CSV table of N, CA and C in Angstrom, one decimal:
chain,number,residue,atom,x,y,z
A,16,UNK,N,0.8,-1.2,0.0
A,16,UNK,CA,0.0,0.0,0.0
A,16,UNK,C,0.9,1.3,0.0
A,17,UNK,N,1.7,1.5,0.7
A,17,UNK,CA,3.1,2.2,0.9
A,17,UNK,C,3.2,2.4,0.0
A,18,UNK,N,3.9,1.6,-0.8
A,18,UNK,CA,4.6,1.7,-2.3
A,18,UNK,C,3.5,2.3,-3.7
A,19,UNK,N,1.9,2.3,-3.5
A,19,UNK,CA,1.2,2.8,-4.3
A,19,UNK,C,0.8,1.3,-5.5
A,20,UNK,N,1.5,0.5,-5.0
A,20,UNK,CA,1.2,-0.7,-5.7
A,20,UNK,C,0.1,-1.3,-6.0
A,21,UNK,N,-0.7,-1.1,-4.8
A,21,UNK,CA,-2.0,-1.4,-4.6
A,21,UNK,C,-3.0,-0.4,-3.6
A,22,UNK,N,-4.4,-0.1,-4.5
A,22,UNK,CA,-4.8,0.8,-3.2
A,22,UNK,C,-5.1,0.8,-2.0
A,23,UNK,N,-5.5,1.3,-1.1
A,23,UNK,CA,-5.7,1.1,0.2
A,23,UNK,C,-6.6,0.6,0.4
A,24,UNK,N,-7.0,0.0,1.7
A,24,UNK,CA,-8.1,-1.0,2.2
A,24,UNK,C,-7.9,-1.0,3.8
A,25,UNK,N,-8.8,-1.8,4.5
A,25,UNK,CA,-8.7,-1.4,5.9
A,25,UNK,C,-8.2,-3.0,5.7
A,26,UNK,N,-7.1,-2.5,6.8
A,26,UNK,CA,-5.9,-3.3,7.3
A,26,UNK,C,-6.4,-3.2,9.2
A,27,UNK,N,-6.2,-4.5,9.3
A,27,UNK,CA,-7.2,-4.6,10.8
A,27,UNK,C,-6.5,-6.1,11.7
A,28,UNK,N,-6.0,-6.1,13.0
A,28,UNK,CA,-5.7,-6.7,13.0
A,28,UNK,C,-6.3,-7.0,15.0
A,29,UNK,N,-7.0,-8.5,14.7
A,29,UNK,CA,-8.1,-8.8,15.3
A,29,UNK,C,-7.6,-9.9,16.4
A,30,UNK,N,-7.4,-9.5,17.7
A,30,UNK,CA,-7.4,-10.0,18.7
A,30,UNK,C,-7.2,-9.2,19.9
A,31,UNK,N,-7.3,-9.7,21.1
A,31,UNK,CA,-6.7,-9.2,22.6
A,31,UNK,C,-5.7,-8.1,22.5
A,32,UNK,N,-6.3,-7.1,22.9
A,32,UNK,CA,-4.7,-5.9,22.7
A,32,UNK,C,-3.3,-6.8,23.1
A,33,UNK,N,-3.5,-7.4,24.3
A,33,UNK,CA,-2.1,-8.1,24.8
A,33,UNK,C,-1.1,-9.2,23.5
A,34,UNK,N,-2.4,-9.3,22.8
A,34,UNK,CA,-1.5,-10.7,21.6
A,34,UNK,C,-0.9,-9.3,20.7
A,35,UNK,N,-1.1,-8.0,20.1
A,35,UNK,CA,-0.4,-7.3,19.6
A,35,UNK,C,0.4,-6.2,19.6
A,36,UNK,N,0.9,-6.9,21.1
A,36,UNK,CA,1.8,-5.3,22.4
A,36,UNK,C,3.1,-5.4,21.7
A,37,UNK,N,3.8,-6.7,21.1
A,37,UNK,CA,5.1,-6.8,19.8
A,37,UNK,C,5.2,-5.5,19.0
A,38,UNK,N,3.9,-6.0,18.2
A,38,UNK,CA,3.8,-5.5,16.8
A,38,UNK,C,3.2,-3.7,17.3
A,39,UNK,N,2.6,-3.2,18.2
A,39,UNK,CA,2.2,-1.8,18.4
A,39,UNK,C,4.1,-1.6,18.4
A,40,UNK,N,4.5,-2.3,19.7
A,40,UNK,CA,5.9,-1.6,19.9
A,40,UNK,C,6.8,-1.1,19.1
A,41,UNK,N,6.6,-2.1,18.1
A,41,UNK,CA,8.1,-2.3,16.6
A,41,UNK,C,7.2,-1.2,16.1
A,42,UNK,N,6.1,-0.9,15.4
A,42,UNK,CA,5.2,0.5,15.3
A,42,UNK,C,5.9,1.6,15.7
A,43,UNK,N,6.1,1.6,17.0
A,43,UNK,CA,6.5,2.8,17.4
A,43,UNK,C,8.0,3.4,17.5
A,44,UNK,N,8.8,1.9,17.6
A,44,UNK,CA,10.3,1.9,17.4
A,44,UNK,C,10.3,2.6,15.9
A,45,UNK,N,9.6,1.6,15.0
A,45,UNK,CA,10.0,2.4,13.2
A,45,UNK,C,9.5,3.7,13.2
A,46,UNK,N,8.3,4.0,13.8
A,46,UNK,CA,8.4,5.4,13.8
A,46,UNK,C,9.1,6.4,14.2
A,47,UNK,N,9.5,6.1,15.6
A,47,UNK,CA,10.8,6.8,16.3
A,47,UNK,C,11.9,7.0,15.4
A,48,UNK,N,12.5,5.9,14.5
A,48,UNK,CA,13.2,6.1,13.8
A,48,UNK,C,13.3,6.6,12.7
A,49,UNK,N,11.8,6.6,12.1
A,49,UNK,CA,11.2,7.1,10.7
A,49,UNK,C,11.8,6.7,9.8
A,50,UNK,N,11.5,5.2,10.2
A,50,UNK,CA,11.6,3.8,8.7
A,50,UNK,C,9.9,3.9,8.5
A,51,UNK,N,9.0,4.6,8.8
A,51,UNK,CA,7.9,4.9,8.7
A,51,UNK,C,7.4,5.8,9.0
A,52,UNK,N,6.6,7.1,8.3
A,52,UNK,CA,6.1,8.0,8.8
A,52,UNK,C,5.2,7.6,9.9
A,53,UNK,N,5.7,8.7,11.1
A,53,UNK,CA,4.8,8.5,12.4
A,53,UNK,C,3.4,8.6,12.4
A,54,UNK,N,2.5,9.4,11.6
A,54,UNK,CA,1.1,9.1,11.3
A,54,UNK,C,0.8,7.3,10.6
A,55,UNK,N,1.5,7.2,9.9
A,55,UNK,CA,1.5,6.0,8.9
A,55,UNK,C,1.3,4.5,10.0
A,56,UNK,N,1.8,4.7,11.0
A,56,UNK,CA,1.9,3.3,12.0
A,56,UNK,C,0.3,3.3,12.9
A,57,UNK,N,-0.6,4.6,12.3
A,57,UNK,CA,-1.8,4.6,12.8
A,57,UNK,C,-2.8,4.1,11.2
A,58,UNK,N,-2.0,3.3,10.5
A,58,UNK,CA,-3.2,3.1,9.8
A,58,UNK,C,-3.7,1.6,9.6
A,59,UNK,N,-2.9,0.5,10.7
A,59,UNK,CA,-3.2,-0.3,11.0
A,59,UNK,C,-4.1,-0.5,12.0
A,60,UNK,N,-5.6,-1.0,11.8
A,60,UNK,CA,-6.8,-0.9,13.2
A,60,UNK,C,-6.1,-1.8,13.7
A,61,UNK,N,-6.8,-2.0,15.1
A,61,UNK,CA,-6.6,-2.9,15.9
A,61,UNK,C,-8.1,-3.2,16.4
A,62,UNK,N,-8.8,-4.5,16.5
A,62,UNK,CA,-9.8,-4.9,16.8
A,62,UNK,C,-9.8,-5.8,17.6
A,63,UNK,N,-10.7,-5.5,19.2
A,63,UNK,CA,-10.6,-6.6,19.9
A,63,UNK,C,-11.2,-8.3,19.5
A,64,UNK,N,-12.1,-7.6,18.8
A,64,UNK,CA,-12.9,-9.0,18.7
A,64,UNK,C,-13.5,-9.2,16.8
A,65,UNK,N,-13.7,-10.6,16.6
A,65,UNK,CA,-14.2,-9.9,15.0
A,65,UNK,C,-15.2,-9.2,14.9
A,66,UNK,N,-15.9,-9.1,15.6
A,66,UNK,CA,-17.2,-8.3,14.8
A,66,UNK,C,-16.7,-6.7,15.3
A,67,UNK,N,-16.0,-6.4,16.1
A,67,UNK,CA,-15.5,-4.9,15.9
A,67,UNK,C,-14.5,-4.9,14.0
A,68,UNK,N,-14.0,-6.0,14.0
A,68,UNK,CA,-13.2,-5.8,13.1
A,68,UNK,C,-14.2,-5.8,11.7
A,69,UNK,N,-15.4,-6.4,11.7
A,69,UNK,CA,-16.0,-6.7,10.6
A,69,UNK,C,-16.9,-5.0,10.7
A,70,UNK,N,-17.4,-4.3,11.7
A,70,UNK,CA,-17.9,-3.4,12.0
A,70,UNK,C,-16.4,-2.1,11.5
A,71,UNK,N,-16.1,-2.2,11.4
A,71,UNK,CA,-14.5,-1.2,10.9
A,71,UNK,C,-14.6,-1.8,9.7
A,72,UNK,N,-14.8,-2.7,8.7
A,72,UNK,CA,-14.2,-2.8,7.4
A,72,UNK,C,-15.8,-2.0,6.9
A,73,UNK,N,-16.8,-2.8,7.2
A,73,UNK,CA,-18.3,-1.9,6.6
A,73,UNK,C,-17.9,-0.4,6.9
A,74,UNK,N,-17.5,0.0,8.2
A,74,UNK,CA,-17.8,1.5,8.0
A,74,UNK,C,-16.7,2.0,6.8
A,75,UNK,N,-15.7,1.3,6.9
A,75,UNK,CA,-14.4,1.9,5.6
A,75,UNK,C,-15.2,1.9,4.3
A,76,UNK,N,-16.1,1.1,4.0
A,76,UNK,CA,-16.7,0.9,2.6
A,76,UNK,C,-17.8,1.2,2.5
A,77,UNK,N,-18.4,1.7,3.6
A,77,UNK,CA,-19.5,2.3,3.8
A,77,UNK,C,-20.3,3.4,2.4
A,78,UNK,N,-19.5,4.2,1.9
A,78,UNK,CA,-19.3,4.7,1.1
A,78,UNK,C,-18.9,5.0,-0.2
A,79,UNK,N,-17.6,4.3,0.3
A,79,UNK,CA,-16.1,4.0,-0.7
A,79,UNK,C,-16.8,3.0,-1.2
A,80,UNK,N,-16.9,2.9,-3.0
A,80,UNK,CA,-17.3,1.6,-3.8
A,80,UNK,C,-16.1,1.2,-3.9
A,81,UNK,N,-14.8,2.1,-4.6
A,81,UNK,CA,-13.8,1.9,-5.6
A,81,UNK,C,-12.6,2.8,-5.3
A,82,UNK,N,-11.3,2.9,-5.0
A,82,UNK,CA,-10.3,3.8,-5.1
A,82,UNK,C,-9.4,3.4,-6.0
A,83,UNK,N,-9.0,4.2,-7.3
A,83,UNK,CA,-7.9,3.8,-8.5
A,83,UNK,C,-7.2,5.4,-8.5
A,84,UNK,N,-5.9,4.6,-8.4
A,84,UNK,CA,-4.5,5.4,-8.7
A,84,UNK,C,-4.2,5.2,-10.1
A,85,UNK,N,-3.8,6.5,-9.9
A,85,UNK,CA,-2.8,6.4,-11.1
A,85,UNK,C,-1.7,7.0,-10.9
A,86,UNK,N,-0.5,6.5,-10.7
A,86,UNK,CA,0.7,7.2,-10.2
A,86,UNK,C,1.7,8.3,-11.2
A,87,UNK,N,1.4,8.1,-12.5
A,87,UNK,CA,2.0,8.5,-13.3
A,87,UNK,C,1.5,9.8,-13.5
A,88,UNK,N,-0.2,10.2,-13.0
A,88,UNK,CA,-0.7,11.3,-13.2
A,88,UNK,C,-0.7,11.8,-11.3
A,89,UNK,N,-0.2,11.5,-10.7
A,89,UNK,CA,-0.3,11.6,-9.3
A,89,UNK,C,-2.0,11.9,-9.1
A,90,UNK,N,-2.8,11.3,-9.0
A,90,UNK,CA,-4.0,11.3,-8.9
A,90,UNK,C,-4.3,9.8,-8.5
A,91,UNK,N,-5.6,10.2,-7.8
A,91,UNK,CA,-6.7,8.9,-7.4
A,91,UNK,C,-8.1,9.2,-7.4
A,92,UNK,N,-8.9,8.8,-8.0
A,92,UNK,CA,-10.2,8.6,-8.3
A,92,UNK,C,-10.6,7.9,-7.1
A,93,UNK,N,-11.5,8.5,-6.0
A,93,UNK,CA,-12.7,7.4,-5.2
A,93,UNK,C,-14.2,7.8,-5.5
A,94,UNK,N,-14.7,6.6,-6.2
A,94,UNK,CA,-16.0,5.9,-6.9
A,94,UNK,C,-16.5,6.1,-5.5
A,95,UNK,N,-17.6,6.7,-5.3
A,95,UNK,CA,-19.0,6.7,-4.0
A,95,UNK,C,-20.1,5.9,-4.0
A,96,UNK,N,-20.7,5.2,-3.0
A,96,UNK,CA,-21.7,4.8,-3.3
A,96,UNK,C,-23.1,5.8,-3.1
A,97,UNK,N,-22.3,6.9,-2.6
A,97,UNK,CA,-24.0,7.7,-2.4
A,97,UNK,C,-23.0,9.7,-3.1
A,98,UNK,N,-23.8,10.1,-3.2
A,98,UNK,CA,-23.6,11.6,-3.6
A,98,UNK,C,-23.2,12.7,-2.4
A,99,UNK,N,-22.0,13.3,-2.9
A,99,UNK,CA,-21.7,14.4,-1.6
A,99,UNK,C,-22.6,15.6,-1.5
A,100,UNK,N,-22.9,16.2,-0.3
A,100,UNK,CA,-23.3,17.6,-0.7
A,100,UNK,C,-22.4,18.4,-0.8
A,101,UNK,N,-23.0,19.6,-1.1
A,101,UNK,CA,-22.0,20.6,-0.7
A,101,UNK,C,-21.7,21.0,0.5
A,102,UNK,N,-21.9,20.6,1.4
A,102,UNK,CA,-21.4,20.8,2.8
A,102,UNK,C,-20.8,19.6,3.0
A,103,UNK,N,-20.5,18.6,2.3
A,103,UNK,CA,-19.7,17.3,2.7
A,103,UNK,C,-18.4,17.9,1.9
A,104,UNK,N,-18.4,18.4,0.8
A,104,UNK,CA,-17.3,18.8,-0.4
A,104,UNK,C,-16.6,19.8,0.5
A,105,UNK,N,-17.3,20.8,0.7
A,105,UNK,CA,-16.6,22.2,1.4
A,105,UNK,C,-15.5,21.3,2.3
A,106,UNK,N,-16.6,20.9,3.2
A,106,UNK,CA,-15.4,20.1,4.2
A,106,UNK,C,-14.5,19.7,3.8
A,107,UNK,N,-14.4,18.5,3.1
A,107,UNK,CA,-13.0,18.1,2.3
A,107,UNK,C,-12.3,18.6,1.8
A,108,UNK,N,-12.9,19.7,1.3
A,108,UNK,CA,-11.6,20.9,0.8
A,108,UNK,C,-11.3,21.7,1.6
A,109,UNK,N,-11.9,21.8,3.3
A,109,UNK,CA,-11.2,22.4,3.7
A,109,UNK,C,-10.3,21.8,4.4
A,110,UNK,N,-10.2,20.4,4.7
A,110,UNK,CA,-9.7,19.3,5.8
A,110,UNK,C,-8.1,19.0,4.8
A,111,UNK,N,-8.7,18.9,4.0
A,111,UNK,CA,-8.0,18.0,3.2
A,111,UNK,C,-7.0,18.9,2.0
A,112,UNK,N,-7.2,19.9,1.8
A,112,UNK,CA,-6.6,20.5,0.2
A,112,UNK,C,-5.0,21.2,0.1
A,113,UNK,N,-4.9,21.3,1.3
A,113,UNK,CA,-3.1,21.0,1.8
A,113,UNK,C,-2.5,19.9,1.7
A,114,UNK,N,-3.4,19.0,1.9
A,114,UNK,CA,-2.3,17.7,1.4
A,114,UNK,C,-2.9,16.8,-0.3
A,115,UNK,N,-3.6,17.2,-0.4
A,115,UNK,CA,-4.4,16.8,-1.5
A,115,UNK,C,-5.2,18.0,-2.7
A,116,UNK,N,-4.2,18.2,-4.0
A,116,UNK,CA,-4.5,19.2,-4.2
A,116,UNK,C,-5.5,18.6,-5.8
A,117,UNK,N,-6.5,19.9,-6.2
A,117,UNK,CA,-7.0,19.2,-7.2
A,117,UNK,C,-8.3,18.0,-7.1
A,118,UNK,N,-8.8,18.7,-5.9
A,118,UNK,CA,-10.0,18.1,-5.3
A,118,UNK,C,-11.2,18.6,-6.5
A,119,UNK,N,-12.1,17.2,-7.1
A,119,UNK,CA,-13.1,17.4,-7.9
A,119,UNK,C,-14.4,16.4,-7.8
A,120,UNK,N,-15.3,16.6,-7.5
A,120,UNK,CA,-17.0,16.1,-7.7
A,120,UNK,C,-17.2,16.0,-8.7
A,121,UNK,N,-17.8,14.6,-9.5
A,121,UNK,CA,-18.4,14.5,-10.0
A,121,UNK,C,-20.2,13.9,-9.9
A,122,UNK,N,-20.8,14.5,-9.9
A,122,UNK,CA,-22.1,14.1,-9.0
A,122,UNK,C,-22.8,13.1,-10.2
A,123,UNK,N,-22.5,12.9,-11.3
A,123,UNK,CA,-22.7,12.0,-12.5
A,123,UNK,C,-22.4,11.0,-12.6
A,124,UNK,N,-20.7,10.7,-11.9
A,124,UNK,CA,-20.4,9.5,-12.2
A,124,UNK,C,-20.0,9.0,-10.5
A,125,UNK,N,-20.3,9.5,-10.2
A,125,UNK,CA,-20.5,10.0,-8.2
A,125,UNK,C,-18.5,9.3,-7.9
A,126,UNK,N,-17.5,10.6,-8.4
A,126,UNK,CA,-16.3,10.2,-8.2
A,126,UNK,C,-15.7,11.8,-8.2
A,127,UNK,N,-15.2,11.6,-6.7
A,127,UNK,CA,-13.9,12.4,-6.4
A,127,UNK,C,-13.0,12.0,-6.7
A,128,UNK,N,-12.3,12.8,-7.6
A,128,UNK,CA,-11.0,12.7,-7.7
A,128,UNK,C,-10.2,13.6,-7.2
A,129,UNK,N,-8.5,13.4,-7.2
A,129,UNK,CA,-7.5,14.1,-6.2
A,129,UNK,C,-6.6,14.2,-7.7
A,130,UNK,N,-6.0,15.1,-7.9
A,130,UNK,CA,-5.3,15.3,-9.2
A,130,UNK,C,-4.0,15.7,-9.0
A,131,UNK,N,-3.6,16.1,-7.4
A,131,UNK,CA,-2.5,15.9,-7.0
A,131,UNK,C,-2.4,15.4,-5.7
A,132,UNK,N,-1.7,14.3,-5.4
A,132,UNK,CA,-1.5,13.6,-4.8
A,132,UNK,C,-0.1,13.3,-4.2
A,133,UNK,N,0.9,13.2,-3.1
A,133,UNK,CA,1.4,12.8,-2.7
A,133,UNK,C,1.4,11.5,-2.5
A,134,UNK,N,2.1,10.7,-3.1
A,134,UNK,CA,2.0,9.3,-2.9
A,134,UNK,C,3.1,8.8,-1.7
A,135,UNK,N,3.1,9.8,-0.8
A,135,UNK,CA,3.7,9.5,0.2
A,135,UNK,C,2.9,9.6,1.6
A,136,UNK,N,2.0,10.4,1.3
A,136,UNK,CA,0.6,10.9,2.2
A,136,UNK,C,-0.2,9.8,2.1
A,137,UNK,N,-0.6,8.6,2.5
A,137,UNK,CA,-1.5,7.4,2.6
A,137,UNK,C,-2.1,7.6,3.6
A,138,UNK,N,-1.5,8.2,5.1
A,138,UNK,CA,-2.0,8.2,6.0
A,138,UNK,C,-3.3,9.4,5.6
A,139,UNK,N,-3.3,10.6,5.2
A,139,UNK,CA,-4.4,11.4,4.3
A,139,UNK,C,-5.1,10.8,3.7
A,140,UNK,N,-5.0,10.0,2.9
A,140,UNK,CA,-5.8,8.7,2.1
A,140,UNK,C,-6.9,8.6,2.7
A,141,UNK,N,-6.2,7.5,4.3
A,141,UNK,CA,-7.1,6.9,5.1
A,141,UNK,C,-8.0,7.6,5.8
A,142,UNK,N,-7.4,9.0,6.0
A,142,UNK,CA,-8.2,10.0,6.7
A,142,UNK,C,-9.5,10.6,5.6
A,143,UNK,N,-9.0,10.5,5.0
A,143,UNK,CA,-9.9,10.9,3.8
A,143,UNK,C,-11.3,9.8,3.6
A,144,UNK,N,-10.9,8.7,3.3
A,144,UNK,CA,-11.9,8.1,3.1
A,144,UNK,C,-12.7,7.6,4.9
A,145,UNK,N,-12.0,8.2,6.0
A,145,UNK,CA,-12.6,8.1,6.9
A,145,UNK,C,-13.7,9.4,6.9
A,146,UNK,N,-13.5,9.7,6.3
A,146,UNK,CA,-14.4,11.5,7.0
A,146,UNK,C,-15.2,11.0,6.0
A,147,UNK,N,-15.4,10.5,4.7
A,147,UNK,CA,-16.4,10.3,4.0
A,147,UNK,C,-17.5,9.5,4.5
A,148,UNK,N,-16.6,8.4,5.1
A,148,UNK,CA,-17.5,7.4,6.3
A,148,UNK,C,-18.1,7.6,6.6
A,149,UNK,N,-17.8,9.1,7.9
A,149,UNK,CA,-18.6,9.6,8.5
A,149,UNK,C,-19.1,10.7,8.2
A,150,UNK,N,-19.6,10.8,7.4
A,150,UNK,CA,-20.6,11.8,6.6
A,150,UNK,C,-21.6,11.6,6.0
């Protein structure tokens, strides 16, 4: 996902906080060291049980039909399943348009696209199609 190879999806990882006190740590070590951006080690959920974890993937797709990159044009198209208002758009452009420039609605083909993109900003990504979630 990092690499832009493939797009993002909720990455979730489903048990007892205690079974993944390792893997949070080495999280925080790579960040400390920044073999990983420090926002970036928050875009692994953690779910106590499955149905929180199954309740996290619905809400991620909630919305989100489709996300396609295109790296060559630094852009990414996210396909919606429902229509934004303009008070959902404003928002996003105002949340979002420092890290994500080239914010566009299409209320026809129901797809925002981002026409400049940092493909190093994933953690934005996630945040992005979080706030759509919840909206």
């Amino acid at each position: 996902i990092q690499t832009g190879k493939m797009p993002i999806h909720p990455l979730v990882a489903v048990g007892p906080a205690a079974a993944w006190r390792g893997l949070r740590l080495d999280l925080e070590v790579m960040a400390e060291r920044k073999t990983i951006s420090p926002p970036d080690a928050g875009i692994l959920h953690f779910a106590e049980t499955p149905e929180a974890a199954l309740a996290y993937v619905q809400n991620f797709y909630r919305r989100v039909e489709q996300i396609e990159y295109s790296k060559d044009r630094h852009s990414i198209d996210i396909r919606l399943r429902t229509d934004l208002s303009r008070g959902d758009l404003e928002k996003i452009e105002k949340d979002f348009s420092e890290e994500m420039g080239g914010l566009r609605w299409n209320p026809q083909t129901r797809v925002l696209s981002i026409s400049q993109f940092h493909f190093r900003s994933y953690t934005s990504l996630y945040n992005l199609v979080r706030a759509l979630s919840a909206g």
